[in-house]
PDB file of C-alpha atoms in Angstrom:
ATOM      1  CA  MET A  68      -9.355  33.604 -21.285  1.00  0.00           C
ATOM      2  CA  LEU A  69     -12.973  32.949 -20.145  1.00  0.00           C
ATOM      3  CA  MET A  70     -15.546  34.895 -21.362  1.00  0.00           C
ATOM      4  CA  THR A  71     -19.205  34.666 -21.095  1.00  0.00           C
ATOM      5  CA  ASP A  72     -21.973  37.433 -22.520  1.00  0.00           C
ATOM      6  CA  ARG A  73     -25.606  36.765 -21.434  1.00  0.00           C
ATOM      7  CA  SER A  74     -27.897  39.575 -22.146  1.00  0.00           C
ATOM      8  CA  SER A  75     -31.643  39.418 -20.144  1.00  0.00           C
ATOM      9  CA  GLY A  76     -33.763  41.021 -18.051  1.00  0.00           C
ATOM     10  CA  PRO A  77     -37.547  41.979 -17.771  1.00  0.00           C
ATOM     11  CA  ALA A  78     -39.674  43.787 -20.616  1.00  0.00           C
ATOM     12  CA  GLY A  79     -39.235  47.364 -20.390  1.00  0.00           C
ATOM     13  CA  SER A  80     -36.107  47.440 -17.896  1.00  0.00           C
ATOM     14  CA  GLY A  81     -33.515  47.532 -20.497  1.00  0.00           C
ATOM     15  CA  GLN A  82     -30.516  45.172 -21.358  1.00  0.00           C
ATOM     16  CA  THR A  83     -28.398  43.446 -18.552  1.00  0.00           C
ATOM     17  CA  SER A  84     -24.990  42.059 -19.793  1.00  0.00           C
ATOM     18  CA  ASN A  85     -22.849  39.907 -17.082  1.00  0.00           C
ATOM     19  CA  ARG A  86     -19.218  39.853 -19.073  1.00  0.00           C
ATOM     20  CA  ILE A  87     -16.153  38.127 -17.934  1.00  0.00           C
ATOM     21  CA  THR A  88     -12.824  39.183 -19.170  1.00  0.00           C
ATOM     22  CA  ASP A  89      -9.438  39.479 -18.868  1.00  0.00           C
ATOM     23  CA  GLY A  90      -7.827  38.094 -15.311  1.00  0.00           C
ATOM     24  CA  VAL A  91      -6.706  34.930 -13.978  1.00  0.00           C
ATOM     25  CA  PHE A  92      -8.815  32.828 -11.892  1.00  0.00           C
ATOM     26  CA  PHE A  93      -8.285  29.932  -9.868  1.00  0.00           C
ATOM     27  CA  GLY A  94     -11.684  28.750  -8.686  1.00  0.00           C
ATOM     28  CA  ALA A  95     -15.397  29.701  -9.298  1.00  0.00           C
ATOM     29  CA  VAL A  96     -16.451  33.143 -10.717  1.00  0.00           C
ATOM     30  CA  ILE A  97     -19.835  34.355  -9.189  1.00  0.00           C
ATOM     31  CA  GLN A  98     -21.700  37.229 -10.434  1.00  0.00           C
ATOM     32  CA  GLY A  99     -24.954  38.658  -8.791  1.00  0.00           C
ATOM     33  CA  ARG A 100     -26.704  41.664  -7.507  1.00  0.00           C
ATOM     34  CA  ASP A 101     -26.826  40.844  -3.871  1.00  0.00           C
ATOM     35  CA  ILE A 102     -24.347  38.074  -2.674  1.00  0.00           C
ATOM     36  CA  GLN A 103     -24.156  36.826   1.264  1.00  0.00           C
ATOM     37  CA  VAL A 104     -20.895  35.242   2.218  1.00  0.00           C
ATOM     38  CA  MET A 105     -21.001  33.356   5.563  1.00  0.00           C
ATOM     39  CA  LEU A 106     -17.560  32.920   6.926  1.00  0.00           C
ATOM     40  CA  PRO A 107     -16.379  30.488   9.582  1.00  0.00           C
ATOM     41  CA  ALA A 108     -15.813  31.885  12.985  1.00  0.00           C
ATOM     42  CA  GLU A 109     -12.067  33.029  13.663  1.00  0.00           C
ATOM     43  CA  VAL A 110      -9.653  30.575  14.301  1.00  0.00           C
ATOM     44  CA  THR A 111      -7.188  31.234  16.933  1.00  0.00           C
ATOM     45  CA  PRO A 112      -3.424  29.948  16.115  1.00  0.00           C
ATOM     46  CA  ALA A 113      -2.183  26.835  18.107  1.00  0.00           C
ATOM     47  CA  MET A 114       0.960  28.428  19.212  1.00  0.00           C
ATOM     48  CA  THR A 115      -1.098  30.961  21.616  1.00  0.00           C
ATOM     49  CA  GLY A 116      -2.569  28.298  23.203  1.00  0.00           C
ATOM     50  CA  MET A 117       1.001  26.060  23.717  1.00  0.00           C
ATOM     51  CA  PRO A 118       2.605  25.985  27.082  1.00  0.00           C
ATOM     52  CA  ALA A 119       6.036  27.695  27.857  1.00  0.00           C
ATOM     53  CA  PRO A 120       9.276  25.475  26.134  1.00  0.00           C
ATOM     54  CA  ALA A 121      10.920  23.553  28.764  1.00  0.00           C
ATOM     55  CA  ARG A 122      13.902  24.779  30.299  1.00  0.00           C
ATOM     56  CA  VAL A 123      15.773  21.554  29.866  1.00  0.00           C
ATOM     57  CA  PHE A 124      15.581  19.723  26.527  1.00  0.00           C
ATOM     58  CA  THR A 125      16.481  16.095  26.711  1.00  0.00           C
ATOM     59  CA  GLY A 126      16.906  13.365  24.051  1.00  0.00           C
ATOM     60  CA  ARG A 127      20.177  14.622  22.531  1.00  0.00           C
ATOM     61  CA  ASP A 128      23.383  16.437  23.300  1.00  0.00           C
ATOM     62  CA  ASP A 129      23.795  19.996  21.940  1.00  0.00           C
TER      63      ASP A 129
END
């Protein structure tokens, strides 16, 4: 189990606590107030651009 507890904050603003408890994590854990994620453009699956299958298949007997 990963657990961090850090308390900080500007004077007079109260106390801030960052805590990670329970769960299973398979990568980085990101904590923050304002987080922006830039995703890549949508990838079109290759099968949508493939030509229609040939009516006759050569190379082996069925």
